[in-house]
mmCIF file of C-alpha atoms in Angstrom:
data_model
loop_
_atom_site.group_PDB
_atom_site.id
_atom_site.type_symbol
_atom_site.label_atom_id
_atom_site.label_comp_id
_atom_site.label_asym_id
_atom_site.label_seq_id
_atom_site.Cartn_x
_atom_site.Cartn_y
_atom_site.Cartn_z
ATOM 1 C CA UNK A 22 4.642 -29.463 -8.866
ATOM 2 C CA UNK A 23 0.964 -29.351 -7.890
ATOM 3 C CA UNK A 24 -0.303 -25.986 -7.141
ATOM 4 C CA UNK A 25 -3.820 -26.909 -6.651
ATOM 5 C CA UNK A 26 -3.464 -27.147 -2.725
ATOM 6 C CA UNK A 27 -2.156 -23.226 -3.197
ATOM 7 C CA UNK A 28 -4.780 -22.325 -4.526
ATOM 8 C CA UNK A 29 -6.780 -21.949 -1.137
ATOM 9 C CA UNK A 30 -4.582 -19.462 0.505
ATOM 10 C CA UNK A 31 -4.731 -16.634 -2.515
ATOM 11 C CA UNK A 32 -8.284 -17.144 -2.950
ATOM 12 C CA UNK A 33 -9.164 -17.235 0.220
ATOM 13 C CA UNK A 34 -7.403 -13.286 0.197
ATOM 14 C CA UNK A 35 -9.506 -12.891 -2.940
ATOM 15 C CA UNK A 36 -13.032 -14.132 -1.719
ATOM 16 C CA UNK A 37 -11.945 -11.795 1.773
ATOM 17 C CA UNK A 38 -11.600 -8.878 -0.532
ATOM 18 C CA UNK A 39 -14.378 -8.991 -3.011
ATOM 19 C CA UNK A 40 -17.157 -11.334 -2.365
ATOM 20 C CA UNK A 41 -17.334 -10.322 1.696
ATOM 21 C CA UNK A 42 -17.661 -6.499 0.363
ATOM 22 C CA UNK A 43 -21.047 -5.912 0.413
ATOM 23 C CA UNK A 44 -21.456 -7.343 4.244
ATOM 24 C CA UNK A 45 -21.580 -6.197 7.976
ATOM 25 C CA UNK A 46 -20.497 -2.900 8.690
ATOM 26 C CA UNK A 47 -18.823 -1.593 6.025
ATOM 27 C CA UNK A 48 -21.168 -1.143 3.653
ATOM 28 C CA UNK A 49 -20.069 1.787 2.171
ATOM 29 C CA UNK A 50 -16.837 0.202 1.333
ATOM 30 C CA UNK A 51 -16.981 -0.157 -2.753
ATOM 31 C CA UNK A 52 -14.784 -2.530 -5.053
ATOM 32 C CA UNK A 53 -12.917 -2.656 -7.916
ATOM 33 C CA UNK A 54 -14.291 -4.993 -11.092
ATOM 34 C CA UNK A 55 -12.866 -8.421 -11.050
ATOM 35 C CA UNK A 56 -10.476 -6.927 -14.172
ATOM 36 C CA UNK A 57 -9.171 -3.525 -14.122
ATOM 37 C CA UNK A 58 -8.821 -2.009 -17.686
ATOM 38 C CA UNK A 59 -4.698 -2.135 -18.434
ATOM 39 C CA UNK A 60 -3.141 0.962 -17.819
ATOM 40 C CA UNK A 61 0.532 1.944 -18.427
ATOM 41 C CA UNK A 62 3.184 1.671 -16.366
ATOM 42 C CA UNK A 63 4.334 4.495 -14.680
ATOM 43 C CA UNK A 64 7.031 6.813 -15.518
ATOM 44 C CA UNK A 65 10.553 6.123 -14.238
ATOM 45 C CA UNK A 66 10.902 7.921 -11.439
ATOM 46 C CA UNK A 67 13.808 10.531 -12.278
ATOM 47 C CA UNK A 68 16.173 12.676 -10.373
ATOM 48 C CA UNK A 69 13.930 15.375 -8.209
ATOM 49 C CA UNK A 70 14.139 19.034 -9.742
ATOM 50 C CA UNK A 71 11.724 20.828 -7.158
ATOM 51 C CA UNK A 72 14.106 23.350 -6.844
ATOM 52 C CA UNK A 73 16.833 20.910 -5.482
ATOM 53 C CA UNK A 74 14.275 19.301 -2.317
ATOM 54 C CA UNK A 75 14.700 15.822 -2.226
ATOM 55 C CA UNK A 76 11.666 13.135 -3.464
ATOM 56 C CA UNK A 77 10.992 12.468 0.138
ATOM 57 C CA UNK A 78 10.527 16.241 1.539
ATOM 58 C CA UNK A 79 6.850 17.055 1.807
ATOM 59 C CA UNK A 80 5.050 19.951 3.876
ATOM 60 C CA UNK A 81 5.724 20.619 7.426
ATOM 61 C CA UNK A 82 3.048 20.297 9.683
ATOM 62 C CA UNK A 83 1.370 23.637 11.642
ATOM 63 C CA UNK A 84 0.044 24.301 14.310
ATOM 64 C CA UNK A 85 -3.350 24.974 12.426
ATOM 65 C CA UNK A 86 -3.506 22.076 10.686
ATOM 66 C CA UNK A 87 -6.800 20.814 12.129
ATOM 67 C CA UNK A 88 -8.285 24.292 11.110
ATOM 68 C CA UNK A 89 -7.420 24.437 7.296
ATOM 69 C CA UNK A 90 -10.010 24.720 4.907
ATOM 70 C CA UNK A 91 -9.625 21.398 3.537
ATOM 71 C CA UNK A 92 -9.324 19.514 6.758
ATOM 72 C CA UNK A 93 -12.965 21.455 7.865
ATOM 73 C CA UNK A 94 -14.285 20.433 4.953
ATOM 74 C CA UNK A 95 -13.953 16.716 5.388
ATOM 75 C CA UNK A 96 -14.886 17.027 8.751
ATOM 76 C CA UNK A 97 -18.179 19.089 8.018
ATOM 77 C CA UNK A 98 -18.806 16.133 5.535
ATOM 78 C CA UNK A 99 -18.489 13.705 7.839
ATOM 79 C CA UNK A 100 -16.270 11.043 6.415
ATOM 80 C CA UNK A 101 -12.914 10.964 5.283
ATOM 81 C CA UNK A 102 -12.954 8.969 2.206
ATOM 82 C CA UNK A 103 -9.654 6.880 2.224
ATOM 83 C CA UNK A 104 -8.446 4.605 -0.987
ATOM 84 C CA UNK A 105 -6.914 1.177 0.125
ATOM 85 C CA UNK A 106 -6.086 -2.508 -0.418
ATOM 86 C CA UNK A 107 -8.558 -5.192 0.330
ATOM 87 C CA UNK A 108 -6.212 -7.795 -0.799
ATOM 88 C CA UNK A 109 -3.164 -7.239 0.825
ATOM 89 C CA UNK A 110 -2.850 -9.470 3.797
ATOM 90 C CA UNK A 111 -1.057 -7.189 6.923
ATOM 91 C CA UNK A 112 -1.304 -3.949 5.199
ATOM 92 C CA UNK A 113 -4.596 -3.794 3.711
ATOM 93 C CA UNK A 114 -7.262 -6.919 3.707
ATOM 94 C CA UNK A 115 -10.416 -7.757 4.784
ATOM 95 C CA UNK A 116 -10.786 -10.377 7.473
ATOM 96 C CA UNK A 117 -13.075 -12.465 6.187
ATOM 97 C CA UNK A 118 -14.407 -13.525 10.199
ATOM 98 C CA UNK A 119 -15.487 -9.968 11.182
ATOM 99 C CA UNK A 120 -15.732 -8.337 7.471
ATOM 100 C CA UNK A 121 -13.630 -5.779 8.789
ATOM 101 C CA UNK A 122 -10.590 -3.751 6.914
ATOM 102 C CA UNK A 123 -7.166 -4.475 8.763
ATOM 103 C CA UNK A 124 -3.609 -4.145 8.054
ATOM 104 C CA UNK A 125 -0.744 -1.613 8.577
ATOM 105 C CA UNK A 126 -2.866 0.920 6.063
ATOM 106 C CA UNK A 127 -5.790 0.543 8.203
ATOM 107 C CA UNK A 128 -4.401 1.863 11.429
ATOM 108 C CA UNK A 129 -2.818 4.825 9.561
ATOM 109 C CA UNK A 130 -6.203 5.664 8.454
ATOM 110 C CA UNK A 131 -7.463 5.477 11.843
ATOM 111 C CA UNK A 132 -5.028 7.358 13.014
ATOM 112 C CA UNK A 133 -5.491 10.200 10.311
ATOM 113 C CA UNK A 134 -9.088 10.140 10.505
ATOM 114 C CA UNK A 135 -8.867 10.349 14.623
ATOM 115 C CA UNK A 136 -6.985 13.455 14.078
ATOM 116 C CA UNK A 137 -9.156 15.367 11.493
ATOM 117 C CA UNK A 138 -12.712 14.793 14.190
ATOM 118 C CA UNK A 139 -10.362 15.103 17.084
ATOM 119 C CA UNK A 140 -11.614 11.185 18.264
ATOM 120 C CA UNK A 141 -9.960 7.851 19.620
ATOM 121 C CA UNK A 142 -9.196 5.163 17.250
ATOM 122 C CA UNK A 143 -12.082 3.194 19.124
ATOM 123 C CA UNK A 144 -14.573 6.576 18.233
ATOM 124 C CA UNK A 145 -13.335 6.363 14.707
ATOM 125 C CA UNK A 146 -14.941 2.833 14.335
ATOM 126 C CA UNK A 147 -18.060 3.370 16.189
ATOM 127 C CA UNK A 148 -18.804 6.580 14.478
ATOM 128 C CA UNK A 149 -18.048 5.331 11.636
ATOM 129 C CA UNK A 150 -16.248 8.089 10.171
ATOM 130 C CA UNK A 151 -14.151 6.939 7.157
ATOM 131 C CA UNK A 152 -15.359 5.290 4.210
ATOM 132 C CA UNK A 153 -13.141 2.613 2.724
ATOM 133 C CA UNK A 154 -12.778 2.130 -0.973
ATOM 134 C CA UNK A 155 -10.905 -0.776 -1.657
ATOM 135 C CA UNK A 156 -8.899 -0.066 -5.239
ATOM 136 C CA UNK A 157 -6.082 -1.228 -7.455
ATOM 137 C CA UNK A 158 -2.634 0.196 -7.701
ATOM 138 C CA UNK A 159 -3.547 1.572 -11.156
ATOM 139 C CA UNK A 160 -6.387 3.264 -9.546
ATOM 140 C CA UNK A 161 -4.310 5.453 -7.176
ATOM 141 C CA UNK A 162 -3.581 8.802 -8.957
ATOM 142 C CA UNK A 163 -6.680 9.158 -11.438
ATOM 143 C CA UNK A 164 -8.673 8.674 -8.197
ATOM 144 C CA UNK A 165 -6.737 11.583 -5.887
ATOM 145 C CA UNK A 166 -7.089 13.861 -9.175
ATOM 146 C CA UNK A 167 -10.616 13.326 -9.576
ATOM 147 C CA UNK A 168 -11.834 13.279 -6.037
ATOM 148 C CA UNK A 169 -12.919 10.595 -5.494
ATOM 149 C CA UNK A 170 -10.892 9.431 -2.514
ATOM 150 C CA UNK A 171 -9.337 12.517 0.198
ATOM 151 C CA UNK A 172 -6.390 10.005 0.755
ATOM 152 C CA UNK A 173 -4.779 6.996 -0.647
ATOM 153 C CA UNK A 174 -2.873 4.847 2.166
ATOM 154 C CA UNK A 175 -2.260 1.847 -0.204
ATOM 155 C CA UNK A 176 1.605 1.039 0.484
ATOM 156 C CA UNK A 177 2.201 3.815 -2.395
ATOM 157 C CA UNK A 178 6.301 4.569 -3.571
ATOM 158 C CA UNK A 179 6.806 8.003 -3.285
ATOM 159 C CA UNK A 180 8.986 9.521 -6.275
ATOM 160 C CA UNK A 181 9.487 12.170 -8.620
ATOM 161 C CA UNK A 182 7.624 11.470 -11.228
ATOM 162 C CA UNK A 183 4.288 10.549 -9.093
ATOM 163 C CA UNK A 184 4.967 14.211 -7.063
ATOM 164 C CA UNK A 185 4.496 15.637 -10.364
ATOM 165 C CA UNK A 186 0.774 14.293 -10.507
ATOM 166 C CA UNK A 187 -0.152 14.061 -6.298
ATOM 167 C CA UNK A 188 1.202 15.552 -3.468
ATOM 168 C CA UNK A 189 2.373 12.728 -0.774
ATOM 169 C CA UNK A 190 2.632 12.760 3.103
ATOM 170 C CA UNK A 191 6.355 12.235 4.468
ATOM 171 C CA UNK A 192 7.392 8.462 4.400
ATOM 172 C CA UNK A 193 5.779 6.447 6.576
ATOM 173 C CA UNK A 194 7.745 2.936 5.953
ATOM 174 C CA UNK A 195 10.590 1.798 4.077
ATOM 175 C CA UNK A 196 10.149 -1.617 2.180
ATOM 176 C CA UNK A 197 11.899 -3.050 -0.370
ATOM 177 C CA UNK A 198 11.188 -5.387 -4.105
ATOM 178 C CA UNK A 199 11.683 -8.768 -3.341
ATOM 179 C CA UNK A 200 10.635 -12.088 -5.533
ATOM 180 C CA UNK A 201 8.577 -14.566 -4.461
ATOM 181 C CA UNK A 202 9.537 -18.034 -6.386
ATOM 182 C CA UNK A 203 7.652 -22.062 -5.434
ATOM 183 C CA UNK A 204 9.580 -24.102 -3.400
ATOM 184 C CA UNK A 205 12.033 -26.917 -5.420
ATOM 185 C CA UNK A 206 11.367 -24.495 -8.691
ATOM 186 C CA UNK A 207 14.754 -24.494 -9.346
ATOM 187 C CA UNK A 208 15.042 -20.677 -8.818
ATOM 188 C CA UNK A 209 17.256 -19.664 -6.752
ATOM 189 C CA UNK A 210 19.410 -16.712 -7.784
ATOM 190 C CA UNK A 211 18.072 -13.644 -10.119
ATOM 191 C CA UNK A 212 20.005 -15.102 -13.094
ATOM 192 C CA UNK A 213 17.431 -18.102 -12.955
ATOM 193 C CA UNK A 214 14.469 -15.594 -14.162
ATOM 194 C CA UNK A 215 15.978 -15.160 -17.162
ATOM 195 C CA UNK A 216 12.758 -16.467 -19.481
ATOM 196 C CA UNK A 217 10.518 -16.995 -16.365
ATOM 197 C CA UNK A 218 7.076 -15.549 -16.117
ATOM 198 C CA UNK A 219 7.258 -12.874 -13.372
ATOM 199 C CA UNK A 220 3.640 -11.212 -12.397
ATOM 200 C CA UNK A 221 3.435 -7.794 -11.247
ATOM 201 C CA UNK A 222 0.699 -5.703 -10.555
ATOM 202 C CA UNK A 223 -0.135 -3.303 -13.318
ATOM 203 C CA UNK A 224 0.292 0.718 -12.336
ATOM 204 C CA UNK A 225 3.405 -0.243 -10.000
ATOM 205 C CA UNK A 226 6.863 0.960 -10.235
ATOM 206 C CA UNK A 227 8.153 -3.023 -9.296
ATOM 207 C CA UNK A 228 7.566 -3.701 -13.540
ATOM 208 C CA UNK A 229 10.030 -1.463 -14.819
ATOM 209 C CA UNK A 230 12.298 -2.516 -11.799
ATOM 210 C CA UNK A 231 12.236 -6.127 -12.346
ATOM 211 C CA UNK A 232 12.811 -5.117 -16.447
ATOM 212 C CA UNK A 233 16.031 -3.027 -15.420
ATOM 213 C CA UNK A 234 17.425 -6.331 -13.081
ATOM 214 C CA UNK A 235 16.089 -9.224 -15.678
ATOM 215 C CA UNK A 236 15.528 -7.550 -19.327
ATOM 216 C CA UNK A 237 14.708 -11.366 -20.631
ATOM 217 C CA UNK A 238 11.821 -11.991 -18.439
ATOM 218 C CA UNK A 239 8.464 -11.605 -19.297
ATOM 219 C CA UNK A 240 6.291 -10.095 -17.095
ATOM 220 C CA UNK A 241 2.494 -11.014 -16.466
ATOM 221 C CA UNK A 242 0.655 -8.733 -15.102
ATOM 222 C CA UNK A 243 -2.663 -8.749 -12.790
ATOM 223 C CA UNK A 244 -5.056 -5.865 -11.705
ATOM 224 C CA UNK A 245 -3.758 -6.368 -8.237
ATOM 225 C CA UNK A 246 -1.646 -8.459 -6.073
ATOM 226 C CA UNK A 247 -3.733 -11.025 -4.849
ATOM 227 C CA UNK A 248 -4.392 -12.076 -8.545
ATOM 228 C CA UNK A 249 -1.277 -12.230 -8.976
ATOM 229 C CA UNK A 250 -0.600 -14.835 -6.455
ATOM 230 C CA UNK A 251 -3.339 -16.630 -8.235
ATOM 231 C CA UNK A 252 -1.758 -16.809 -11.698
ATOM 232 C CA UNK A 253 1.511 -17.904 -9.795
ATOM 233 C CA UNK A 254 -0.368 -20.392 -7.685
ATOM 234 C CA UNK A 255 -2.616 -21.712 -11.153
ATOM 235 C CA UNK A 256 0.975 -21.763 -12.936
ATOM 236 C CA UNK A 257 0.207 -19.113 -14.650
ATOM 237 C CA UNK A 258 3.344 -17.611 -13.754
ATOM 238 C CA UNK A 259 6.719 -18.607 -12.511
ATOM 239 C CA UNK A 260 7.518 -15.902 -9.901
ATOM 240 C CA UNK A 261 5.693 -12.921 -8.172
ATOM 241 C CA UNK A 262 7.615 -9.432 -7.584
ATOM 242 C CA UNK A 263 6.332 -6.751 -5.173
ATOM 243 C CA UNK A 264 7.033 -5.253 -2.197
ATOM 244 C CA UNK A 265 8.530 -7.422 0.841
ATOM 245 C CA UNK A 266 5.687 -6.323 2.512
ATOM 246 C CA UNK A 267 3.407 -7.277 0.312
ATOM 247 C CA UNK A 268 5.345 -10.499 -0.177
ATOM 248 C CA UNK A 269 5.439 -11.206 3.591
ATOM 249 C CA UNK A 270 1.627 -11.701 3.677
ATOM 250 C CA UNK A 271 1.382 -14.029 0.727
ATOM 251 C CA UNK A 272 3.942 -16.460 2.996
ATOM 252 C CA UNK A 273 1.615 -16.128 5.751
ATOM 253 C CA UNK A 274 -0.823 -18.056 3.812
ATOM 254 C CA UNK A 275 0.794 -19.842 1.533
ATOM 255 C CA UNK A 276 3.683 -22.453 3.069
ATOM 256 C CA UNK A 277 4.179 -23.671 -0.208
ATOM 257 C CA UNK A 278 6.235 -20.121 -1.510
ATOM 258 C CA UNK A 279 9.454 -18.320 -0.467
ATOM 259 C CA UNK A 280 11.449 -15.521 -0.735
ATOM 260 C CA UNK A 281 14.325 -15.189 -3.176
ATOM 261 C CA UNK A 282 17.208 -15.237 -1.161
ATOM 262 C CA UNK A 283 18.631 -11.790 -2.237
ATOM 263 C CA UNK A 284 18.868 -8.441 -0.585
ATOM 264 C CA UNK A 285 16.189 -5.672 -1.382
ATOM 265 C CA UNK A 286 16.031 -4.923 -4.894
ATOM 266 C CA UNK A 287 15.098 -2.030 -4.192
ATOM 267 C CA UNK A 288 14.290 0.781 -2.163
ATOM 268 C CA UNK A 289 10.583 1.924 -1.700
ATOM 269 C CA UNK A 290 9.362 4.721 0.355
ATOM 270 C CA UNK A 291 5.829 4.495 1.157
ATOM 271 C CA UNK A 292 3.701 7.502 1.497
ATOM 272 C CA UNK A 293 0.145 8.678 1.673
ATOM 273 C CA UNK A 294 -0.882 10.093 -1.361
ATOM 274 C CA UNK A 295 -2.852 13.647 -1.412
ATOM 275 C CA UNK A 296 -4.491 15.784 -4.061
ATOM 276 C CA UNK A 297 -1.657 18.653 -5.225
ATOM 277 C CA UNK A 298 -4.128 20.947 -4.663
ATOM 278 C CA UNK A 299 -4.648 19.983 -0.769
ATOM 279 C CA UNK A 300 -1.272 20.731 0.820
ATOM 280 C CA UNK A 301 -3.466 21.283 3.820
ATOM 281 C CA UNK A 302 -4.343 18.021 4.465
ATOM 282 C CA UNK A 303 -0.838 16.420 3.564
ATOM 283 C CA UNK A 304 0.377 18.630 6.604
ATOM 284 C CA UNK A 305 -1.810 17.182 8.795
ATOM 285 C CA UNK A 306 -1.186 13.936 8.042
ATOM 286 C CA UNK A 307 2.393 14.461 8.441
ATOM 287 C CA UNK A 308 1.456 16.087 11.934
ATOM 288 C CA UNK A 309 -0.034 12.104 12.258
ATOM 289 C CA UNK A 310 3.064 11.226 11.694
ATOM 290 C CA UNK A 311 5.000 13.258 14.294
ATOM 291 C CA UNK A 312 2.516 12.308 16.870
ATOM 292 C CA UNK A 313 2.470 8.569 15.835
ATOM 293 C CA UNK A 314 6.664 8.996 16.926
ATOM 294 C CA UNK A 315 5.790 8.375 20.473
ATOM 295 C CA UNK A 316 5.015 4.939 20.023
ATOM 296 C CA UNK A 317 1.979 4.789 18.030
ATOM 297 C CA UNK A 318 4.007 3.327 14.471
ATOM 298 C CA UNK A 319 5.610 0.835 16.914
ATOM 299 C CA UNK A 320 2.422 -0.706 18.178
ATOM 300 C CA UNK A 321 0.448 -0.047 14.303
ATOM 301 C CA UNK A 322 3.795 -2.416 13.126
ATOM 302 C CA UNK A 323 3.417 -4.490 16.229
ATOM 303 C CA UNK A 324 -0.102 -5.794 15.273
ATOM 304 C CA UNK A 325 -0.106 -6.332 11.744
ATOM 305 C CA UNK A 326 3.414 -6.138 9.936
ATOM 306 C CA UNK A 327 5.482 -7.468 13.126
ATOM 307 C CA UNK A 328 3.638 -10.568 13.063
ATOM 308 C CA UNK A 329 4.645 -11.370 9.406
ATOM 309 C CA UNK A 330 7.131 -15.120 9.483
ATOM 310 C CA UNK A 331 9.406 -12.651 6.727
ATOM 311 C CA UNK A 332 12.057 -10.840 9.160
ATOM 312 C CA UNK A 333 11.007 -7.126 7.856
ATOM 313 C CA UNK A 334 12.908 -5.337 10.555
ATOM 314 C CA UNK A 335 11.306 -2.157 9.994
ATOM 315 C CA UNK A 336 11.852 0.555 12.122
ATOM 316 C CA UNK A 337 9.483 4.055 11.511
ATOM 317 C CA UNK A 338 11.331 6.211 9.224
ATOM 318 C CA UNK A 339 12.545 9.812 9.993
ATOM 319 C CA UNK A 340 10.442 13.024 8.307
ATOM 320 C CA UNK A 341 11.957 15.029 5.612
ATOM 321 C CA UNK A 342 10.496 18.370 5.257
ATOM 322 C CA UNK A 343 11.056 21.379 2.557
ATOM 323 C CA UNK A 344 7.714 22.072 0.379
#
């Protein structure tokens, strides 16, 4: 089959996320190298210990949480820094029209960010109060531990083994690993992988899960998804796994892919990820999340995920508390 024609709709993601960087009004925004270095997957995500709390629990929100010390710190600085995708179309991308970040992410950042200044979403933008870097999934963790971002909203599985590294905010949306396969490939059931090139993006909890369902496939990886789309576009690989989320934006552009016909592979909890040492401001992003209850995740999903051609049928999932 000739790929070339699908070739436009992943790089078209691509140039969106890294060429249009430096332009218009995010000029703080920074991004990764074209090749991230490879990293390790991460650990298996085990049965939570934490003295019997579940993997989802996190830290109840306060009525002080705008007055903590680390939530008046970020706001005497005068930016919250926040770590997200630029490539991942509905969650995290840039539009490549008006240069500006938008997605699911986005409006959680807004949201967050509206909260710590006590601002509209509308004030956020003109004041121009969070700065965007645009990273890889690898990136994630070394970047919370090192400081270089306050927050990571970068559709990020909470588990076990990731709470022993960051803290995370309650779960903000439930997706699941799905496969993404070419049209008339020939694939059509998980058995048909068996030998097929799968691409995943490195640092991501979808390459030991695709290993676990298919243990004769080989898996490509790529610094991030978008790249990944490339490889599979290029022929470079035969399939793409990720999130359905993810997934649901590269069929937006790209009428020459589909979905594996086959329930969720598995389940994956996003939340925001948070220094361990900054319980402070994981509370008040789960007080975000309270206040986004009232209708505010409904219209966030409404605008970016809701429009996906993918039937996500995501509803905003419930809090778990118990830190």
């Amino acid at each position: 089959m000739n790929r070339r024609p699908r070739l436009l709709g992943a790089l078209a993601t691509l140039a969106g996320a890294v060429l249009l960087a430096g332009c218009g009004g995010y000029d703080t925004t920074t991004v990764p190298e074209p090749e991230a270095p490879a990293a390790a997957p991460p650990a298996a995500a085990a049965d939570c210990t934490n003295d019997g709390k579940d993997e989802l629990r996190s830290y109840r929100p306060t009525p002080d949480v705008r007055d903590s010390a680390t939530v008046r710190e970020i706001r005497d600085s005068g930016k919250l820094v926040a770590g997200v995708a630029g490539d991942t179309y509905l969650l995290g991308s840039r539009n490549p029209e008006t240069n500006e970040l938008e997605g699911f992410d986005i409006e959680l950042v807004y949201a967050i960010a509206g909260e710590i200044f006590g601002i509209d979403r509308q004030q956020v933008i003109d004041d121009n109060v969070v700065e965007f870097r645009v990273i890889t999934a690898s990136d994630r963790i070394a970047m919370l531990q090192d400081g270089t971002v306050d927050i990571v909203a970068r559709n990020m599985t909470i588990n076990c083994a990731r709470w022993k590294q960051i803290a995370f905010s309650a779960e903000y949306y439930r997706a699941g690993q799905k496969i993404l396969v070419g049209k008339g490939s020939g694939i059509t059931t998980e058995e048909d992988l068996a030998g097929k090139r799968i691409c995943a993006s490195a640092g991501t909890t979808t390459i030991d899960n695709i290993l676990t369902l298919v243990p004769d496939a080989e898996i490509v990886t790529a610094p991030d998804n978008s790249r990944c789309m490339v490889r599979f576009q290029n022929g470079d690989a035969d399939a793409v796994t990720s999130d359905d989320t993810v997934l649901a934006g590269f069929l937006a552009q790209d009428p020459y892919a589909e979905l594996l016909d086959t329930d969720q592979l598995t389940q994956e909890p996003y939340g925001v990820g948070v220094s361990r040492d900054r319980p402070d401001l994981v509370r008040l992003v789960n007080q975000v999340l309270e206040d986004w209850s009232g209708g505010g995740w409904q219209r966030a999903y409404d605008a970016t995920l809701g429009t996906a051609d993918a039937d996500l049928g995501a509803t905003q999932p419930p809090r778990a508390y118990g830190r």
